[in-house]
Every structure is written in structure tokens, then in C-alpha cells.
Short mmCIF file of C-alpha atoms in Angstrom, two decimals:
data_model
loop_
_atom_site.label_atom_id
_atom_site.label_comp_id
_atom_site.label_asym_id
_atom_site.label_seq_id
_atom_site.Cartn_x
_atom_site.Cartn_y
_atom_site.Cartn_z
CA VAL A 10 0.00 0.00 0.00
CA ARG A 11 1.51 3.32 -0.99
CA GLY A 12 1.02 6.47 1.06
CA ASP A 13 -2.49 5.87 2.34
CA PHE A 14 -3.82 4.81 -1.04
CA GLY A 15 -1.84 7.21 -3.09
CA GLY A 16 -0.41 10.40 -1.86
CA GLY A 17 -2.58 12.64 0.18
CA ARG A 18 -5.97 11.01 0.46
CA GLY A 19 -6.87 10.76 -3.16
CA ALA A 20 -5.14 13.86 -4.40
CA PRO A 21 -3.60 13.70 -7.87
CA ARG A 22 -0.14 12.24 -7.71
CA GLY A 23 1.10 14.05 -10.73
CA ARG A 24 2.32 10.92 -12.43
CA GLY A 25 0.03 10.81 -15.42
CA GLY A 26 2.57 12.31 -17.78
CA PRO A 27 1.96 15.17 -20.18
CA PRO A 28 -1.66 15.48 -21.28
CA ARG A 29 -1.09 14.98 -25.01
CA GLY A 30 2.37 13.49 -25.21
CA GLY A 31 1.14 10.11 -24.14
CA PRO A 32 2.93 7.77 -21.84
CA ARG A 33 5.73 9.36 -20.04
CA GLY A 34 6.15 9.19 -16.33
CA ARG A 35 6.23 6.31 -13.98
CA GLY A 36 4.51 3.11 -14.86
CA ALA A 37 4.25 3.51 -18.48
CA PRO A 38 6.66 3.54 -21.30
CA ARG A 39 9.39 1.74 -19.79
CA GLY A 40 10.07 -1.52 -21.40
CA GLY A 41 10.45 -3.20 -18.04
CA ARG A 42 10.36 -6.82 -19.12
CA GLY A 43 13.60 -6.89 -21.02
CA GLY A 44 14.12 -8.45 -24.40
CA ARG A 45 14.68 -6.63 -27.65
CA GLY A 46 12.01 -4.60 -29.32
CA MET A 47 10.57 -5.19 -32.79
CA LYS A 48 10.59 -2.65 -35.59
CA GLY A 49 7.18 -1.58 -36.77
CA GLY A 50 6.70 0.41 -39.93
CA SER A 51 9.65 2.67 -40.65
CA LYS A 52 10.31 4.46 -37.36
CA VAL A 53 8.39 2.65 -34.63
CA LEU A 54 9.96 0.29 -32.10
CA VAL A 55 7.63 -1.97 -30.08
CA GLU A 56 8.85 -3.06 -26.64
CA PRO A 57 7.22 -5.10 -23.85
CA HIS A 58 5.68 -3.12 -21.00
CA ARG A 59 6.28 -4.34 -17.44
CA PHE A 60 2.73 -5.78 -17.50
CA PRO A 61 2.56 -8.99 -19.57
CA GLY A 62 0.50 -8.67 -22.73
CA ILE A 63 0.93 -4.88 -22.96
CA PHE A 64 3.51 -3.09 -25.09
CA ILE A 65 4.98 0.34 -25.77
CA ALA A 66 5.36 1.67 -29.29
CA ARG A 67 8.25 4.11 -29.37
CA GLY A 68 8.26 6.62 -32.20
CA ASN A 69 7.76 10.35 -32.48
CA GLU A 70 5.40 9.91 -29.52
CA ASP A 71 5.40 6.90 -27.22
CA SER A 72 2.11 5.01 -27.11
CA LEU A 73 0.62 2.22 -25.05
CA VAL A 74 -0.39 -0.62 -27.40
CA THR A 75 -1.83 -4.14 -27.34
CA LYS A 76 -1.19 -6.94 -29.83
CA SER A 77 -4.37 -7.27 -31.88
CA LEU A 78 -6.29 -10.50 -31.59
CA ALA A 79 -8.17 -9.53 -34.78
CA PRO A 80 -5.63 -8.00 -37.19
CA GLY A 81 -7.10 -5.70 -39.80
CA GLU A 82 -10.02 -4.75 -37.57
CA SER A 83 -10.34 -1.31 -35.97
CA VAL A 84 -12.77 -1.06 -33.03
CA TYR A 85 -12.89 2.71 -32.49
CA GLN A 86 -10.76 4.17 -35.29
CA GLU A 87 -7.66 3.57 -33.19
CA LYS A 88 -4.29 3.72 -34.90
CA ARG A 89 -2.89 0.32 -35.90
CA ILE A 90 0.82 -0.43 -36.18
CA PRO A 91 1.94 -3.34 -38.38
CA VAL A 92 5.19 -5.08 -37.42
CA GLN A 93 7.06 -7.59 -39.57
CA VAL A 94 8.63 -10.44 -37.58
CA GLY A 95 10.32 -12.84 -39.99
CA GLU A 96 7.57 -14.19 -42.23
CA ASP A 97 4.81 -13.06 -39.88
CA LYS A 98 3.09 -9.70 -39.70
CA ILE A 99 1.86 -8.67 -36.24
CA GLU A 100 -0.53 -5.77 -35.67
CA TYR A 101 -0.54 -3.58 -32.56
CA ARG A 102 -3.40 -1.25 -31.60
CA VAL A 103 -2.80 2.09 -29.88
CA TRP A 104 -4.62 2.23 -26.52
CA ASN A 105 -5.98 5.73 -25.89
CA PRO A 106 -5.90 6.66 -22.16
CA TYR A 107 -8.53 9.37 -22.75
CA ARG A 108 -10.94 6.61 -23.81
CA SER A 109 -10.03 3.96 -21.24
CA LYS A 110 -9.82 4.05 -17.43
CA ILE A 111 -7.53 1.01 -17.39
CA ALA A 112 -5.09 2.60 -19.84
CA ALA A 113 -5.18 5.82 -17.79
CA ALA A 114 -4.41 3.83 -14.62
CA ILE A 115 -1.49 2.05 -16.31
CA LEU A 116 0.00 5.32 -17.49
CA GLY A 117 -0.63 6.80 -14.04
CA GLY A 118 1.68 4.18 -12.55
CA ILE A 119 -0.65 1.60 -11.01
CA ASP A 120 1.39 -1.18 -9.41
CA GLN A 121 -0.70 -4.10 -10.65
CA ILE A 122 -3.83 -4.68 -12.75
CA TRP A 123 -3.87 -8.52 -12.71
CA ILE A 124 -5.25 -8.55 -16.25
CA GLN A 125 -2.73 -10.71 -18.07
CA PRO A 126 -2.45 -13.45 -20.71
CA GLY A 127 -4.68 -16.42 -19.88
CA ALA A 128 -6.76 -14.55 -17.27
CA LYS A 129 -10.54 -14.78 -17.03
CA VAL A 130 -11.97 -11.28 -16.51
CA LEU A 131 -15.49 -10.17 -15.59
CA TYR A 132 -15.95 -6.64 -16.95
CA LEU A 133 -18.92 -4.63 -15.60
CA GLY A 134 -19.89 -1.53 -17.58
CA ALA A 135 -18.48 -2.68 -20.90
CA ALA A 136 -20.16 0.10 -22.94
CA SER A 137 -19.52 -0.40 -26.66
CA GLY A 138 -16.38 -2.45 -26.04
CA THR A 139 -13.56 0.04 -26.55
CA THR A 140 -11.54 -1.05 -23.50
CA VAL A 141 -12.94 -4.59 -23.62
CA SER A 142 -11.27 -5.03 -27.01
CA HIS A 143 -7.86 -4.19 -25.51
CA VAL A 144 -8.48 -6.50 -22.53
CA SER A 145 -9.34 -9.17 -25.11
CA ASP A 146 -5.95 -8.56 -26.77
CA ILE A 147 -4.16 -8.84 -23.42
CA VAL A 148 -5.75 -12.06 -22.12
CA GLY A 149 -5.36 -13.64 -25.55
CA PRO A 150 -6.89 -16.86 -26.90
CA GLU A 151 -6.28 -18.72 -23.61
CA GLY A 152 -8.14 -16.09 -21.58
CA ALA A 153 -11.70 -14.76 -21.67
CA VAL A 154 -13.57 -11.51 -21.06
CA TYR A 155 -17.18 -11.67 -19.82
CA ALA A 156 -18.43 -8.20 -20.69
CA VAL A 157 -21.66 -6.93 -19.08
CA GLU A 158 -23.43 -3.85 -20.43
CA PHE A 159 -26.93 -2.63 -19.57
CA SER A 160 -27.54 -0.24 -22.50
CA HIS A 161 -28.96 -1.98 -25.55
CA ARG A 162 -27.50 0.62 -27.89
CA SER A 163 -23.96 0.15 -26.56
CA GLY A 164 -24.67 -3.56 -26.28
CA ARG A 165 -25.18 -3.81 -30.04
CA ASP A 166 -21.68 -2.42 -30.64
CA LEU A 167 -20.31 -4.75 -27.99
CA VAL A 168 -21.91 -7.79 -29.63
CA ASN A 169 -20.59 -6.77 -33.06
CA MET A 170 -17.07 -6.32 -31.68
CA ALA A 171 -17.26 -9.76 -30.04
CA LYS A 172 -18.06 -11.42 -33.39
CA LYS A 173 -14.41 -10.90 -34.36
CA ARG A 174 -13.03 -11.85 -30.92
CA THR A 175 -13.87 -15.34 -29.78
CA ASN A 176 -12.58 -14.72 -26.25
CA VAL A 177 -15.23 -12.04 -25.55
CA VAL A 178 -18.62 -13.10 -24.19
CA PRO A 179 -20.99 -10.10 -24.50
CA ILE A 180 -23.79 -9.97 -21.92
CA VAL A 181 -26.43 -7.26 -22.43
CA ASP A 182 -27.98 -7.21 -18.97
CA ASP A 183 -28.09 -5.35 -15.66
CA ALA A 184 -24.99 -5.85 -13.50
CA ARG A 185 -27.23 -5.41 -10.43
CA HIS A 186 -28.67 -8.88 -11.16
CA PRO A 187 -25.78 -11.31 -11.63
CA MET A 188 -28.08 -14.29 -11.16
CA ARG A 189 -29.51 -13.54 -14.61
CA TYR A 190 -26.19 -14.34 -16.29
CA ARG A 191 -24.84 -16.94 -13.87
CA MET A 192 -25.05 -19.63 -16.59
CA LEU A 193 -22.73 -17.61 -18.86
CA VAL A 194 -19.96 -16.68 -16.42
CA PRO A 195 -17.61 -19.14 -14.68
CA MET A 196 -15.35 -18.30 -11.74
CA VAL A 197 -12.96 -15.54 -12.79
CA ASP A 198 -9.53 -14.28 -11.75
CA VAL A 199 -10.27 -10.55 -11.96
CA ILE A 200 -13.35 -8.33 -11.84
CA PHE A 201 -13.25 -4.81 -13.27
CA ALA A 202 -16.12 -2.35 -12.75
CA ASP A 203 -16.80 0.96 -14.46
CA VAL A 204 -20.52 1.39 -13.82
CA ALA A 205 -20.70 5.00 -12.48
CA GLN A 206 -23.58 4.30 -10.08
CA ARG A 207 -24.08 5.44 -6.50
CA ASP A 208 -24.17 1.83 -5.31
CA GLN A 209 -21.29 0.65 -7.48
CA ALA A 210 -19.41 -0.90 -4.53
CA ARG A 211 -22.45 -3.05 -3.79
CA ILE A 212 -22.75 -4.01 -7.46
CA LEU A 213 -19.08 -5.02 -7.48
CA ALA A 214 -19.51 -7.06 -4.28
CA HIS A 215 -22.66 -8.80 -5.49
CA ASN A 216 -20.89 -9.96 -8.65
CA ALA A 217 -17.71 -10.89 -6.80
CA GLN A 218 -19.70 -13.14 -4.45
CA HIS A 219 -20.93 -15.13 -7.43
CA PHE A 220 -17.95 -15.15 -9.75
CA VAL A 221 -14.60 -14.15 -8.20
CA LYS A 222 -12.49 -16.89 -6.68
CA ASN A 223 -11.17 -16.32 -3.15
CA GLY A 224 -7.77 -14.71 -3.51
CA GLY A 225 -8.85 -13.21 -6.85
CA HIS A 226 -8.50 -9.52 -7.62
CA PHE A 227 -10.58 -6.45 -8.36
CA VAL A 228 -10.18 -3.09 -10.05
CA ILE A 229 -12.91 -0.45 -9.79
CA SER A 230 -13.17 2.97 -11.39
CA ILE A 231 -14.85 5.51 -9.12
CA LYS A 232 -16.43 8.68 -10.51
CA ALA A 233 -16.78 10.95 -7.49
CA ASN A 234 -19.69 13.12 -8.60
CA CYS A 235 -21.79 10.05 -9.47
CA ILE A 236 -21.69 9.04 -5.82
CA ASP A 237 -21.82 12.39 -3.99
CA SER A 238 -21.31 15.74 -5.73
CA THR A 239 -21.63 17.71 -2.46
CA VAL A 240 -18.24 16.76 -0.99
CA GLU A 241 -14.65 16.74 -2.17
CA PRO A 242 -13.71 13.83 -4.46
CA SER A 243 -11.00 12.74 -2.03
CA VAL A 244 -13.68 12.26 0.66
CA VAL A 245 -15.80 10.17 -1.72
CA PHE A 246 -12.80 7.98 -2.58
CA GLU A 247 -11.99 7.37 1.10
CA ARG A 248 -15.61 6.45 1.86
CA GLU A 249 -15.72 4.02 -1.07
CA ILE A 250 -12.52 2.36 0.12
CA GLU A 251 -14.09 1.83 3.55
CA THR A 252 -17.24 0.42 1.94
CA LEU A 253 -15.16 -1.99 -0.14
CA LYS A 254 -13.35 -3.20 2.99
CA GLU A 255 -16.67 -3.95 4.65
CA MET A 256 -17.66 -6.10 1.67
CA GLY A 257 -14.68 -8.44 1.71
CA PHE A 258 -12.32 -6.51 -0.55
CA VAL A 259 -8.75 -5.66 0.49
CA PRO A 260 -7.79 -2.43 -1.32
CA LYS A 261 -4.06 -2.32 -1.99
CA GLU A 262 -3.81 0.85 -3.98
CA MET A 263 -5.66 3.94 -5.14
CA LEU A 264 -4.70 6.50 -7.72
CA THR A 265 -6.48 9.36 -9.41
CA LEU A 266 -6.64 9.50 -13.21
CA GLU A 267 -5.52 13.04 -13.99
CA PRO A 268 -4.78 14.28 -16.59
CA TYR A 269 -6.93 11.77 -18.48
CA GLU A 270 -10.08 11.95 -16.31
CA VAL A 271 -11.15 14.59 -13.77
CA ASP A 272 -12.42 13.51 -10.32
CA HIS A 273 -11.94 9.84 -11.11
CA ALA A 274 -9.93 7.30 -9.17
CA VAL A 275 -9.11 3.63 -9.59
CA VAL A 276 -8.91 1.32 -6.57
CA ALA A 277 -7.32 -2.10 -6.95
CA GLY A 278 -6.71 -5.01 -4.62
CA GLU A 279 -7.60 -8.52 -3.54
CA TYR A 280 -10.93 -10.24 -2.88
CA LYS A 281 -11.25 -12.48 0.18
CA PRO A 282 -7.54 -13.29 0.48
CA ILE A 283 -6.62 -16.89 1.15
CA GLU A 284 -4.90 -17.05 4.52
#
């Protein structure tokens, strides 16, 4: 646990890097896992990030990227970077931190996200599948993403995206009622929630009770003004952390998402640790 969940009770830690220059600053663009990079295009070098399954494309501007599970397919007009490796062509997709809370947390220096190759992930608040598509890239063909979205309009986009990604199971339903989709979701390693509801901690806990193995992990995005717009965001974040503790979660870390999101924080940790 770092500095009472991240430097001054939820205050920005100033590690998000420059607003438009992309990943600079702790936790992002460092190739942490060793090994040589691969040349992409004419001037781009792709290196492993310290998190397995995530990469950094170094060029005129450094970018966070994932290795596409569906080459040739763009999900949200994101930039794609082809890389020639011997006879094979690999495609990487630029991961925009202004469109993804998980990408923003990675660039902000989060210690661990637990979303990695082979993982089974339950994703609450999948929207149209922008971030889900990158999580799909990360977990790869051995992993799976069970993506729950309540809105039928966004759900249509989610379902269409999943047609090209066999490791995504789209579920257009209400995350408040996990029993409705219990036949579709097995026990998972990680639960991620981005539902922006006042009772989002309860929604997270209700789903974790059904689907997260003891000793599994959670990541939740908290939007302060969705919960209580009358107090400082830092107060909201502290209250939510206490609520999570009461529900069996063990928060290990909190960080705010500036400059990518205002008055947002991500809390990550363990669920019902195995003694």
C-alpha cells in the first residue's frame, strides 16, 4: 500500500505524464520486461511493458499498445501499427488513455492490474467495447472476457465487436442482477467495474460473491460526482474504500486518473484473500 492509497488522500499524484504526449512518467513507457524490441513500420519500435500482454510503441510519440487478436479490424478508429517479424506480420493497436480508465491507470503508474495473458476477466460496464477489445488482446486466446453492459444501444456495438473476438462473451444485462447471467460466467480471476452508479461498490460485491475466486482480484473505477457531488472527491474515494473493505475486498492501492479523467480514481486489490 503506498502512502495511504496514493499520496494525500486521493489527491492527484502528478504521475500521469503530459496530457497529449502520451505515456511518459512512472509506470508507463518503460520496457520493463527486457528483451529486444521489434521494428514496426519505418520508425516505430515496439517493446514489452512491465505488465505482460501490454507493449509500448516508441516513435515520435510513445504510445501504449496491445497486440491485436483480430488484425485488420479497428474497433474505435484507433491507430494500428503493423510489425514484420520474420515471415509473420503482427498488428498492434494504440490504446488511448482518454478513452479507457484502465489505460489511464497504467499510465498513471498503477502497481498491478492482474489482467494478463490467460486470465478470465469479468468486466462490468463494458459500454460499446472500446476497453474490452484491448483487454481481449491482453488475455489472448487462452483467456476470456465476460463483458456486461446494460444499455442496448452500446450492447449492439459490444456484440458486433465480439463477433471478431472469440474470447469475448458479450452480456447485455443489468450488473445489479448477476443471477440472470450466472449460466454464462464461470469463476474468474479478476473483476473490473466501471458502472458509475451510487451503489457501485455493492454491485461489485454482489458480482464478486458469485464469480470471483477467493484470492482473486478487483479493479474499480470511481467517478466521485456520481456518488456524492456535495463533498470533495477525495472524501468520496476514502468512503468508497471503507465500503469496499466492509464487503470483503482488500484495497491495496488507489490512484487518481488526472490528466486523463477529472475527479476519477481507480482502486485495486484482492478479494477475500486466502490465509
